[in-house]
mmCIF file of C-alpha atoms in Angstrom:
data_model
loop_
_atom_site.group_PDB
_atom_site.id
_atom_site.type_symbol
_atom_site.label_atom_id
_atom_site.label_comp_id
_atom_site.label_asym_id
_atom_site.label_seq_id
_atom_site.Cartn_x
_atom_site.Cartn_y
_atom_site.Cartn_z
ATOM 1 C CA UNK X 1 0.439 -0.382 0.311
ATOM 2 C CA UNK X 2 1.248 3.144 -0.674
ATOM 3 C CA UNK X 3 1.532 6.450 1.053
ATOM 4 C CA UNK X 4 -0.430 9.991 0.700
ATOM 5 C CA UNK X 5 0.491 12.400 -1.034
ATOM 6 C CA UNK X 6 1.491 15.430 -0.622
ATOM 7 C CA UNK X 7 -2.564 16.411 0.472
ATOM 8 C CA UNK X 8 -6.305 15.125 -1.323
ATOM 9 C CA UNK X 9 -9.206 16.935 -2.844
ATOM 10 C CA UNK X 10 -11.868 14.330 -1.276
ATOM 11 C CA UNK X 11 -14.662 13.366 -3.218
ATOM 12 C CA UNK X 12 -17.635 11.140 -2.147
ATOM 13 C CA UNK X 13 -17.240 7.298 -2.059
ATOM 14 C CA UNK X 14 -19.611 5.387 -1.223
ATOM 15 C CA UNK X 15 -17.051 3.912 1.524
ATOM 16 C CA UNK X 16 -17.776 7.488 4.214
ATOM 17 C CA UNK X 17 -20.478 8.298 5.667
ATOM 18 C CA UNK X 18 -21.846 12.423 4.964
ATOM 19 C CA UNK X 19 -20.351 14.778 7.203
ATOM 20 C CA UNK X 20 -20.124 18.280 7.826
ATOM 21 C CA UNK X 21 -17.232 19.860 5.723
ATOM 22 C CA UNK X 22 -17.322 23.877 6.499
ATOM 23 C CA UNK X 23 -15.362 24.161 9.321
ATOM 24 C CA UNK X 24 -11.558 22.588 9.039
ATOM 25 C CA UNK X 25 -11.475 18.289 10.382
ATOM 26 C CA UNK X 26 -8.218 17.276 11.990
ATOM 27 C CA UNK X 27 -8.754 13.350 12.614
ATOM 28 C CA UNK X 28 -6.276 11.856 15.238
ATOM 29 C CA UNK X 29 -5.754 8.785 17.375
ATOM 30 C CA UNK X 30 -7.486 9.432 19.999
ATOM 31 C CA UNK X 31 -5.733 6.239 22.003
ATOM 32 C CA UNK X 32 -1.921 8.067 21.809
ATOM 33 C CA UNK X 33 -1.305 10.813 24.800
ATOM 34 C CA UNK X 34 0.062 12.499 22.563
ATOM 35 C CA UNK X 35 -2.243 13.245 20.203
ATOM 36 C CA UNK X 36 -4.469 13.587 22.175
ATOM 37 C CA UNK X 37 -2.464 16.183 23.941
ATOM 38 C CA UNK X 38 -2.434 18.443 20.513
ATOM 39 C CA UNK X 39 -6.089 18.314 20.574
ATOM 40 C CA UNK X 40 -6.572 19.447 23.553
ATOM 41 C CA UNK X 41 -3.770 22.507 22.822
ATOM 42 C CA UNK X 42 -5.857 23.189 19.339
ATOM 43 C CA UNK X 43 -8.807 23.637 21.526
ATOM 44 C CA UNK X 44 -7.238 26.138 23.997
ATOM 45 C CA UNK X 45 -5.834 27.918 21.126
ATOM 46 C CA UNK X 46 -8.513 28.138 18.740
ATOM 47 C CA UNK X 47 -10.645 30.891 19.941
ATOM 48 C CA UNK X 48 -12.089 31.050 16.790
ATOM 49 C CA UNK X 49 -13.223 27.725 17.744
ATOM 50 C CA UNK X 50 -13.241 26.606 13.836
ATOM 51 C CA UNK X 51 -11.326 23.480 14.342
ATOM 52 C CA UNK X 52 -13.897 20.012 14.496
ATOM 53 C CA UNK X 53 -12.003 17.119 15.260
ATOM 54 C CA UNK X 54 -12.697 13.335 15.098
ATOM 55 C CA UNK X 55 -10.780 10.011 15.985
ATOM 56 C CA UNK X 56 -9.036 7.329 13.971
ATOM 57 C CA UNK X 57 -11.181 4.930 15.929
ATOM 58 C CA UNK X 58 -14.271 6.092 15.395
ATOM 59 C CA UNK X 59 -16.120 4.571 12.392
ATOM 60 C CA UNK X 60 -16.348 8.356 10.180
ATOM 61 C CA UNK X 61 -12.952 8.237 11.503
ATOM 62 C CA UNK X 62 -11.599 4.827 9.416
ATOM 63 C CA UNK X 63 -13.143 5.420 6.496
ATOM 64 C CA UNK X 64 -11.653 8.401 6.095
ATOM 65 C CA UNK X 65 -8.015 7.109 7.373
ATOM 66 C CA UNK X 66 -9.371 3.845 4.594
ATOM 67 C CA UNK X 67 -10.405 6.324 1.836
ATOM 68 C CA UNK X 68 -7.284 7.987 1.630
ATOM 69 C CA UNK X 69 -4.311 4.568 1.783
ATOM 70 C CA UNK X 70 -4.095 5.168 5.758
ATOM 71 C CA UNK X 71 -3.512 1.971 7.219
ATOM 72 C CA UNK X 72 -6.567 1.283 9.973
ATOM 73 C CA UNK X 73 -4.480 0.732 12.975
ATOM 74 C CA UNK X 74 -0.872 2.535 13.239
ATOM 75 C CA UNK X 75 -2.002 6.287 12.772
ATOM 76 C CA UNK X 76 1.343 6.825 11.121
ATOM 77 C CA UNK X 77 -0.831 10.480 10.780
ATOM 78 C CA UNK X 78 -2.766 12.544 12.071
ATOM 79 C CA UNK X 79 -5.113 14.011 8.667
ATOM 80 C CA UNK X 80 -5.966 17.662 8.359
ATOM 81 C CA UNK X 81 -9.029 18.467 6.120
ATOM 82 C CA UNK X 82 -9.830 22.387 4.824
ATOM 83 C CA UNK X 83 -11.347 23.435 2.228
ATOM 84 C CA UNK X 84 -11.895 19.115 0.992
ATOM 85 C CA UNK X 85 -8.341 18.970 0.727
ATOM 86 C CA UNK X 86 -6.453 16.196 3.123
ATOM 87 C CA UNK X 87 -3.800 17.083 4.000
ATOM 88 C CA UNK X 88 -0.906 14.838 6.207
ATOM 89 C CA UNK X 89 2.060 14.351 8.175
ATOM 90 C CA UNK X 90 4.286 18.225 7.566
ATOM 91 C CA UNK X 91 2.596 20.008 5.780
ATOM 92 C CA UNK X 92 -0.956 18.823 7.733
ATOM 93 C CA UNK X 93 1.041 20.051 11.293
ATOM 94 C CA UNK X 94 1.521 22.950 10.258
ATOM 95 C CA UNK X 95 -0.945 23.938 8.548
ATOM 96 C CA UNK X 96 -3.591 23.324 11.550
ATOM 97 C CA UNK X 97 -0.871 24.998 13.921
ATOM 98 C CA UNK X 98 -0.833 28.432 10.729
ATOM 99 C CA UNK X 99 -4.711 27.683 11.349
ATOM 100 C CA UNK X 100 -4.330 28.914 15.585
ATOM 101 C CA UNK X 101 -3.655 32.107 13.903
ATOM 102 C CA UNK X 102 -0.646 35.388 16.167
ATOM 103 C CA UNK X 103 1.669 33.891 16.787
ATOM 104 C CA UNK X 104 1.076 30.357 15.977
ATOM 105 C CA UNK X 105 0.850 31.151 12.276
ATOM 106 C CA UNK X 106 5.521 31.870 12.720
ATOM 107 C CA UNK X 107 5.220 28.005 12.452
ATOM 108 C CA UNK X 108 5.278 28.478 8.999
ATOM 109 C CA UNK X 109 8.271 29.558 8.292
ATOM 110 C CA UNK X 110 9.721 25.698 8.796
ATOM 111 C CA UNK X 111 8.033 25.479 5.355
ATOM 112 C CA UNK X 112 11.286 27.159 4.313
ATOM 113 C CA UNK X 113 12.722 22.903 4.470
ATOM 114 C CA UNK X 114 12.223 20.925 2.216
ATOM 115 C CA UNK X 115 9.445 18.932 1.983
ATOM 116 C CA UNK X 116 11.180 15.232 3.139
ATOM 117 C CA UNK X 117 13.372 16.402 5.768
ATOM 118 C CA UNK X 118 10.534 17.771 6.845
ATOM 119 C CA UNK X 119 8.196 15.030 6.847
ATOM 120 C CA UNK X 120 11.378 12.649 7.552
ATOM 121 C CA UNK X 121 11.319 14.705 11.181
ATOM 122 C CA UNK X 122 7.746 14.621 11.653
ATOM 123 C CA UNK X 123 7.650 10.535 10.720
ATOM 124 C CA UNK X 124 10.407 9.533 13.626
ATOM 125 C CA UNK X 125 8.057 11.224 16.026
ATOM 126 C CA UNK X 126 4.730 9.663 14.968
ATOM 127 C CA UNK X 127 6.691 6.780 15.270
ATOM 128 C CA UNK X 128 7.645 7.004 17.994
ATOM 129 C CA UNK X 129 4.880 9.115 20.156
ATOM 130 C CA UNK X 130 3.809 6.109 21.774
ATOM 131 C CA UNK X 131 7.568 5.761 23.671
ATOM 132 C CA UNK X 132 7.511 9.526 24.366
ATOM 133 C CA UNK X 133 4.010 10.118 25.991
ATOM 134 C CA UNK X 134 2.781 5.919 25.767
ATOM 135 C CA UNK X 135 -1.202 4.740 25.312
ATOM 136 C CA UNK X 136 -4.747 5.129 26.910
ATOM 137 C CA UNK X 137 -6.332 1.951 27.422
ATOM 138 C CA UNK X 138 -9.930 4.226 26.060
ATOM 139 C CA UNK X 139 -10.377 7.305 23.557
ATOM 140 C CA UNK X 140 -10.237 10.819 24.082
ATOM 141 C CA UNK X 141 -13.739 11.703 25.682
ATOM 142 C CA UNK X 142 -14.221 15.522 25.578
ATOM 143 C CA UNK X 143 -15.541 17.446 27.950
ATOM 144 C CA UNK X 144 -19.380 18.514 27.895
ATOM 145 C CA UNK X 145 -17.606 22.012 27.245
ATOM 146 C CA UNK X 146 -16.392 21.210 24.094
ATOM 147 C CA UNK X 147 -17.977 17.983 22.528
ATOM 148 C CA UNK X 148 -20.292 20.151 20.413
ATOM 149 C CA UNK X 149 -17.015 20.770 18.613
ATOM 150 C CA UNK X 150 -16.372 16.704 17.369
ATOM 151 C CA UNK X 151 -17.737 14.215 14.787
ATOM 152 C CA UNK X 152 -18.666 10.793 15.647
#
């Protein structure tokens, strides 16, 4: 199975249930403490409340990973879908963080790195994320205050 390209435009797929795509969507490994920490960070700093979130373990999350040719058991990348286009690895992360506004938008300076180098760094962290932060025995559960920002 080949890995994802830099970005994919989403087209309707019979294997993917319909979902609202009027706001950027972050699909993440809900059992990874590192990934869940990123979501908590995004929730705290997303003052405009523009991001929605979805765990990869949900039926829709799994369908989207499958749709983009990604492993549905070993989540090697988060998926960031914005305006119907999916972004992966370093590109997706830079876009997610930059979307939080200033000062986080300064992260776009990392686009100066060659994509291959930035992706290798991303892949190193992704491969070791469970050793770095661990895995939760249950999926991330949003608080009632932010529940409306989660799909699935």
